[in-house]
Coordinates of N, CA and C in Angstrom, one line a residue:
X910 N 136.4 131.8 76.0 CA 135.0 131.8 76.1 C 134.5 130.5 76.7
X911 N 135.1 129.4 76.4 CA 134.7 128.1 77.0 C 134.9 128.1 78.5
X912 N 136.0 128.7 79.0 CA 136.2 128.7 80.5 C 135.1 129.5 81.2
X913 N 134.7 130.6 80.5 CA 133.7 131.4 81.1 C 132.4 130.7 81.2
X914 N 132.1 130.0 80.1 CA 130.8 129.2 80.1 C 130.9 128.1 81.2
X915 N 132.0 127.4 81.3 CA 132.1 126.4 82.3 C 132.0 127.0 83.7
X916 N 132.5 128.2 83.9 CA 132.5 128.8 85.2 C 131.0 129.2 85.5
X917 N 130.2 129.7 84.5 CA 128.8 130.0 84.7 C 128.0 128.8 84.9
X918 N 128.3 127.7 84.2 CA 127.5 126.4 84.5 C 127.8 126.0 85.9
X919 N 129.1 126.0 86.3 CA 129.4 125.6 87.7 C 128.8 126.5 88.7
X920 N 128.7 127.8 88.5 CA 128.0 128.7 89.4 C 126.5 128.4 89.5
X921 N 125.9 128.1 88.3 CA 124.5 127.8 88.3 C 124.2 126.5 89.1
X922 N 125.1 125.5 89.0 CA 124.9 124.3 89.7 C 125.0 124.5 91.2
X923 N 126.0 125.3 91.6 CA 126.2 125.6 93.1 C 124.9 126.4 93.6
X924 N 124.4 127.3 92.8 CA 123.2 128.1 93.2 C 122.0 127.2 93.3
X925 N 121.9 126.3 92.3 CA 120.8 125.3 92.4 C 120.8 124.4 93.6
X926 N 122.0 124.0 93.9 CA 122.2 123.1 95.1 C 121.9 123.9 96.4
X927 N 122.3 125.1 96.4 CA 122.0 125.9 97.6 C 120.5 126.2 97.8
X928 N 119.9 126.4 96.7 CA 118.4 126.6 96.7 C 117.7 125.3 97.1
X929 N 118.2 124.2 96.6 CA 117.6 122.9 97.0 C 117.8 122.6 98.4
X930 N 118.9 123.0 99.0 CA 119.1 122.7 100.4 C 118.3 123.7 101.3
X931 N 118.2 124.9 100.9 CA 117.4 125.9 101.6 C 115.9 125.6 101.6
X932 N 115.4 125.1 100.4 CA 114.0 124.8 100.3 C 113.6 123.3 100.6
X933 N 114.6 122.5 100.9 CA 114.4 121.1 101.2 C 113.5 120.9 102.4
X934 N 112.9 119.7 102.4 CA 112.0 119.4 103.5 C 112.8 119.0 104.7
X935 N 112.8 119.8 105.8 CA 113.6 119.6 106.9 C 112.8 118.9 108.0
X936 N 111.6 118.4 107.7 CA 110.8 117.7 108.7 C 111.2 116.3 108.9
X937 N 111.0 115.8 110.1 CA 111.3 114.4 110.3 C 110.3 113.5 109.6
X938 N 110.8 112.3 109.2 CA 109.8 111.3 108.5 C 108.8 110.9 109.5
X939 N 107.6 110.5 109.0 CA 106.5 110.0 109.9 C 107.0 108.8 110.7
X940 N 106.5 108.7 111.9 CA 106.8 107.6 112.8 C 105.5 107.0 113.2
X941 N 105.1 105.8 112.7 CA 103.9 105.2 113.1 C 103.9 104.8 114.5
X942 N 102.8 104.8 115.2 CA 102.8 104.4 116.6 C 101.4 104.4 117.1
X943 N 101.3 104.6 118.4 CA 100.0 104.6 119.1 C 99.8 105.8 119.9
X944 N 98.6 106.3 119.9 CA 98.2 107.4 120.8 C 97.2 106.9 121.8
X945 N 97.3 107.4 123.0 CA 96.3 107.1 124.1 C 95.3 108.2 124.1
X946 N 94.0 107.8 124.2 CA 93.0 108.7 124.4 C 92.5 108.7 125.8
X947 N 92.6 109.8 126.5 CA 92.2 109.9 127.9 C 90.9 110.6 128.1
X948 N 90.0 110.0 128.9 CA 88.7 110.6 129.2 C 88.8 111.4 130.5
X949 N 88.2 112.6 130.5 CA 87.9 113.3 131.7 C 86.4 113.4 131.8
X950 N 85.8 112.9 132.9 CA 84.4 112.9 133.1 C 84.0 113.6 134.4
X951 N 82.9 114.3 134.4 CA 82.4 114.9 135.7 C 81.6 114.0 136.5
X952 N 81.3 112.8 136.0 CA 80.5 111.8 136.8 C 81.2 110.6 137.2
X953 N 80.6 109.8 138.1 CA 81.3 108.6 138.6 C 80.5 107.4 138.2
X954 N 79.4 107.5 137.4 CA 78.6 106.4 137.0 C 78.3 106.3 135.5
X955 N 79.3 106.7 134.7 CA 79.2 106.6 133.3 C 79.2 105.1 132.8
X956 N 78.4 104.7 131.9 CA 78.3 103.4 131.4 C 78.5 103.2 129.9
X957 N 78.4 104.3 129.2 CA 78.5 104.3 127.7 C 78.9 105.7 127.2
X958 N 79.8 105.6 126.2 CA 80.3 106.9 125.7 C 80.4 106.7 124.2
X959 N 79.8 107.7 123.4 CA 79.9 107.7 122.0 C 80.7 109.0 121.6
X960 N 81.7 108.8 120.8 CA 82.5 110.0 120.4 C 83.1 109.7 119.0
X961 N 83.7 110.8 118.5 CA 84.4 110.7 117.2 C 85.8 111.1 117.4
X962 N 86.7 110.5 116.6 CA 88.1 110.8 116.6 C 88.4 111.3 115.2
X963 N 88.9 112.6 115.1 CA 89.2 113.1 113.8 C 90.7 113.0 113.6
X964 N 91.1 112.6 112.4 CA 92.5 112.4 112.1 C 92.7 111.0 111.6
X965 N 93.8 110.7 110.9 CA 94.1 109.4 110.3 C 94.4 108.3 111.4
X966 N 93.5 107.3 111.5 CA 93.6 106.2 112.4 C 93.5 104.9 111.6
X967 N 94.4 104.0 111.9 CA 94.3 102.7 111.2 C 93.6 101.6 112.0
X968 N 93.6 101.7 113.3 CA 92.8 100.8 114.2 C 92.7 101.3 115.6
X969 N 91.8 100.7 116.4 CA 91.6 101.1 117.7 C 91.4 99.9 118.6
X970 N 91.9 100.1 119.9 CA 91.7 99.0 120.9 C 91.4 99.7 122.2
X971 N 90.6 99.0 123.1 CA 90.3 99.6 124.3 C 91.5 99.6 125.2
X972 N 91.6 100.6 126.1 CA 92.7 100.8 127.0 C 92.4 100.0 128.3
X973 N 91.2 99.5 128.5 CA 90.8 98.8 129.7 C 90.2 97.5 129.3
X974 N 90.6 96.4 129.8 CA 90.1 95.1 129.5 C 88.7 94.9 129.9
X975 N 88.2 95.7 130.8 CA 86.8 95.5 131.3 C 85.8 96.3 130.4
X976 N 86.3 97.1 129.5 CA 85.4 97.9 128.6 C 85.1 97.1 127.3
X977 N 84.0 97.4 126.8 CA 83.6 96.8 125.5 C 83.7 97.9 124.5
X978 N 84.3 97.6 123.3 CA 84.6 98.7 122.3 C 84.1 98.3 121.0
X979 N 83.4 99.3 120.4 CA 83.0 99.2 119.0 C 83.5 100.4 118.3
X980 N 84.1 100.3 117.1 CA 84.5 101.4 116.3 C 84.3 101.2 114.9
X981 N 84.1 102.3 114.2 CA 83.9 102.3 112.7 C 84.8 103.3 112.1
X982 N 85.7 102.8 111.3 CA 86.7 103.7 110.7 C 86.2 104.3 109.4
X983 N 86.3 105.5 109.2 CA 86.0 106.2 108.0 C 87.1 107.2 107.6
X984 N 87.1 107.7 106.4 CA 88.2 108.6 106.0 C 88.2 109.8 106.9
X985 N 89.2 110.0 107.6 CA 89.4 111.2 108.4 C 88.6 111.3 109.8
X986 N 87.7 110.3 110.0 CA 86.9 110.3 111.2 C 86.6 108.9 111.6
X987 N 86.8 108.6 112.9 CA 86.5 107.3 113.4 C 85.4 107.5 114.5
X988 N 84.3 106.7 114.4 CA 83.3 106.8 115.4 C 83.5 105.6 116.4
X989 N 83.5 106.0 117.7 CA 83.8 105.0 118.7 C 82.7 105.0 119.8
X990 N 82.4 103.7 120.2 CA 81.4 103.5 121.2 C 82.1 102.6 122.3
X991 N 82.1 103.1 123.5 CA 82.7 102.3 124.6 C 81.7 102.1 125.7
X992 N 81.6 100.8 126.2 CA 80.7 100.5 127.3 C 81.5 99.9 128.4
X993 N 81.0 100.1 129.6 CA 81.6 99.6 130.8 C 81.5 100.6 131.9
X994 N 82.2 100.3 133.0 CA 82.3 101.2 134.1 C 83.3 102.3 133.8
X995 N 82.9 103.3 133.2 CA 83.8 104.4 132.6 C 84.2 105.4 133.7
X996 N 85.4 105.7 133.8 CA 85.9 106.7 134.8 C 87.0 107.5 134.0
X997 N 87.4 108.6 134.7 CA 88.5 109.4 134.1 C 89.7 108.6 134.0
X998 N 90.4 108.7 132.8 CA 91.6 108.0 132.6 C 91.7 107.5 131.2
X999 N 92.7 106.7 130.8 CA 92.9 106.2 129.5 C 91.7 105.3 129.1
X1000 N 91.1 105.5 127.9 CA 89.9 104.8 127.5 C 90.1 104.1 126.2
X1001 N 91.1 104.5 125.4 CA 91.3 104.0 124.0 C 92.7 104.2 123.6
X1002 N 93.2 103.2 122.8 CA 94.5 103.3 122.1 C 94.2 103.3 120.6
X1003 N 94.8 104.2 119.9 CA 94.6 104.2 118.4 C 95.9 104.1 117.7
X1004 N 96.0 103.3 116.7 CA 97.2 103.2 115.9 C 97.1 104.3 114.8
X1005 N 98.2 105.0 114.7 CA 98.2 106.2 113.7 C 99.5 106.1 112.9
X1006 N 99.5 106.8 111.7 CA 100.6 106.7 110.8 C 101.8 107.6 111.3
X1007 N 101.5 108.6 112.1 CA 102.6 109.5 112.6 C 102.3 110.1 114.0
X1008 N 102.9 109.5 115.0 CA 102.7 110.0 116.3 C 103.2 111.4 116.6
X1009 N 104.1 111.9 115.7 CA 104.6 113.3 115.8 C 103.6 114.3 115.3
X1010 N 102.5 113.9 114.7 CA 101.5 114.8 114.2 C 100.3 114.9 115.1
X1011 N 100.6 115.1 116.4 CA 99.5 115.1 117.4 C 98.5 116.1 117.1
X1012 N 98.9 117.3 116.5 CA 97.9 118.4 116.3 C 96.9 118.0 115.2
X1013 N 97.0 116.9 114.5 CA 96.0 116.4 113.6 C 94.8 115.8 114.2
X1014 N 94.9 115.5 115.5 CA 93.9 114.7 116.2 C 93.0 115.5 117.1
X1015 N 91.8 115.2 117.1 CA 90.8 115.8 118.0 C 89.7 114.7 118.2
X1016 N 89.0 114.9 119.3 CA 87.9 114.0 119.6 C 86.7 114.8 120.1
X1017 N 85.5 114.4 119.8 CA 84.3 115.1 120.2 C 83.3 114.1 120.8
X1018 N 82.9 114.4 122.1 CA 82.0 113.5 122.8 C 80.6 113.9 122.2
X1019 N 79.9 112.8 121.7 CA 78.6 113.0 121.1 C 77.4 112.7 122.1
X1020 N 77.6 111.6 122.8 CA 76.6 111.2 123.8 C 77.2 110.4 124.9
X1021 N 76.6 110.5 126.1 CA 77.0 109.7 127.3 C 75.8 109.1 127.9
X1022 N 75.9 107.9 128.4 CA 74.8 107.3 129.2 C 75.4 106.8 130.5
X1023 N 74.5 106.8 131.5 CA 74.9 106.3 132.8 C 74.8 104.8 132.8
X1024 N 75.2 104.2 133.9 CA 75.2 102.7 134.0 C 73.8 102.1 133.9
X1025 N 72.7 102.9 134.1 CA 71.4 102.4 133.9 C 70.9 102.6 132.5
X1026 N 71.8 103.0 131.6 CA 71.5 103.3 130.2 C 70.6 104.5 129.9
X1027 N 70.6 105.4 130.9 CA 69.9 106.7 130.7 C 70.9 107.7 130.0
X1028 N 70.4 108.2 128.9 CA 71.3 109.2 128.2 C 71.4 110.5 129.0
X1029 N 72.6 111.0 129.2 CA 72.8 112.2 129.9 C 72.2 113.4 129.1
X1030 N 71.7 114.4 129.7 CA 71.1 115.5 129.0 C 72.1 116.4 128.4
X1031 N 73.4 116.3 128.9 CA 74.4 117.2 128.4 C 75.8 116.5 128.4
X1032 N 76.7 116.9 127.6 CA 78.0 116.3 127.6 C 79.0 117.3 128.1
X1033 N 78.5 118.4 128.7 CA 79.3 119.4 129.3 C 80.2 118.8 130.4
X1034 N 81.4 119.2 130.4 CA 82.4 118.7 131.4 C 83.2 117.4 131.0
X1035 N 82.8 116.9 129.8 CA 83.5 115.7 129.3 C 84.6 116.2 128.4
X1036 N 85.8 115.6 128.4 CA 86.9 115.9 127.5 C 87.7 114.7 127.2
X1037 N 88.3 114.7 126.0 CA 89.1 113.6 125.5 C 90.4 114.3 125.1
X1038 N 91.6 113.7 125.5 CA 92.9 114.2 125.1 C 93.8 113.1 124.6
X1039 N 94.7 113.5 123.7 CA 95.6 112.5 123.1 C 97.0 112.7 123.6
X1040 N 97.7 111.5 123.7 CA 99.1 111.6 124.1 C 99.8 110.3 123.5
X1041 N 101.0 110.4 123.1 CA 101.7 109.2 122.6 C 101.9 108.2 123.7
X1042 N 101.7 106.9 123.3 CA 101.8 105.8 124.2 C 103.3 105.7 124.5
X1043 N 103.7 105.6 125.7 CA 105.1 105.5 126.1 C 105.9 106.8 126.1
X1044 N 105.2 107.9 126.1 CA 105.9 109.2 126.1 C 105.9 109.9 124.8
X1045 N 106.8 110.9 124.7 CA 106.8 111.7 123.5 C 107.5 110.9 122.3
X1046 N 107.2 111.3 121.1 CA 107.8 110.6 119.9 C 109.2 110.8 119.8

C-alpha cells in the first residue's frame, strides 16, 4: 500500500509540474527603452502642436534640438506641446517601461497652430506613429 501511495504522490507531482509548465508565462520580460514619435503633417508651416500620448511613459524629450517641448505626465496619458518649425518626421522621444508593448501606445492630435500662431480649423491629415528607437526590441 505504501508503494502505491508513493507512486500516486509521484504521479501527482509530475502532473502538477506539467500543468505549471503548460500554464506558465511564456512572454518575454519587459525591456525598458525609448520610443520615437513621428509626425505626419499635411502642411509646411506648422509652428505648434498639442497632442496626447496614451500608455505608460516615464519621461519625454524633443527629437529636434530646435523645438521647444512642454509635457505633463499623468497616469496613462501624457499631454505634450511642441513649438518650432514643425515638419513631418521624428518629433518626440518617450522613455517607456517596455518597448515590446508597442500596441499599448497611441497618440491623438488635439490642436495645431501655424507659425503665425493661428490655430488650424482642423487636424485632419495629421498623424503620429510610434517606433522603437534604434529598431525593433
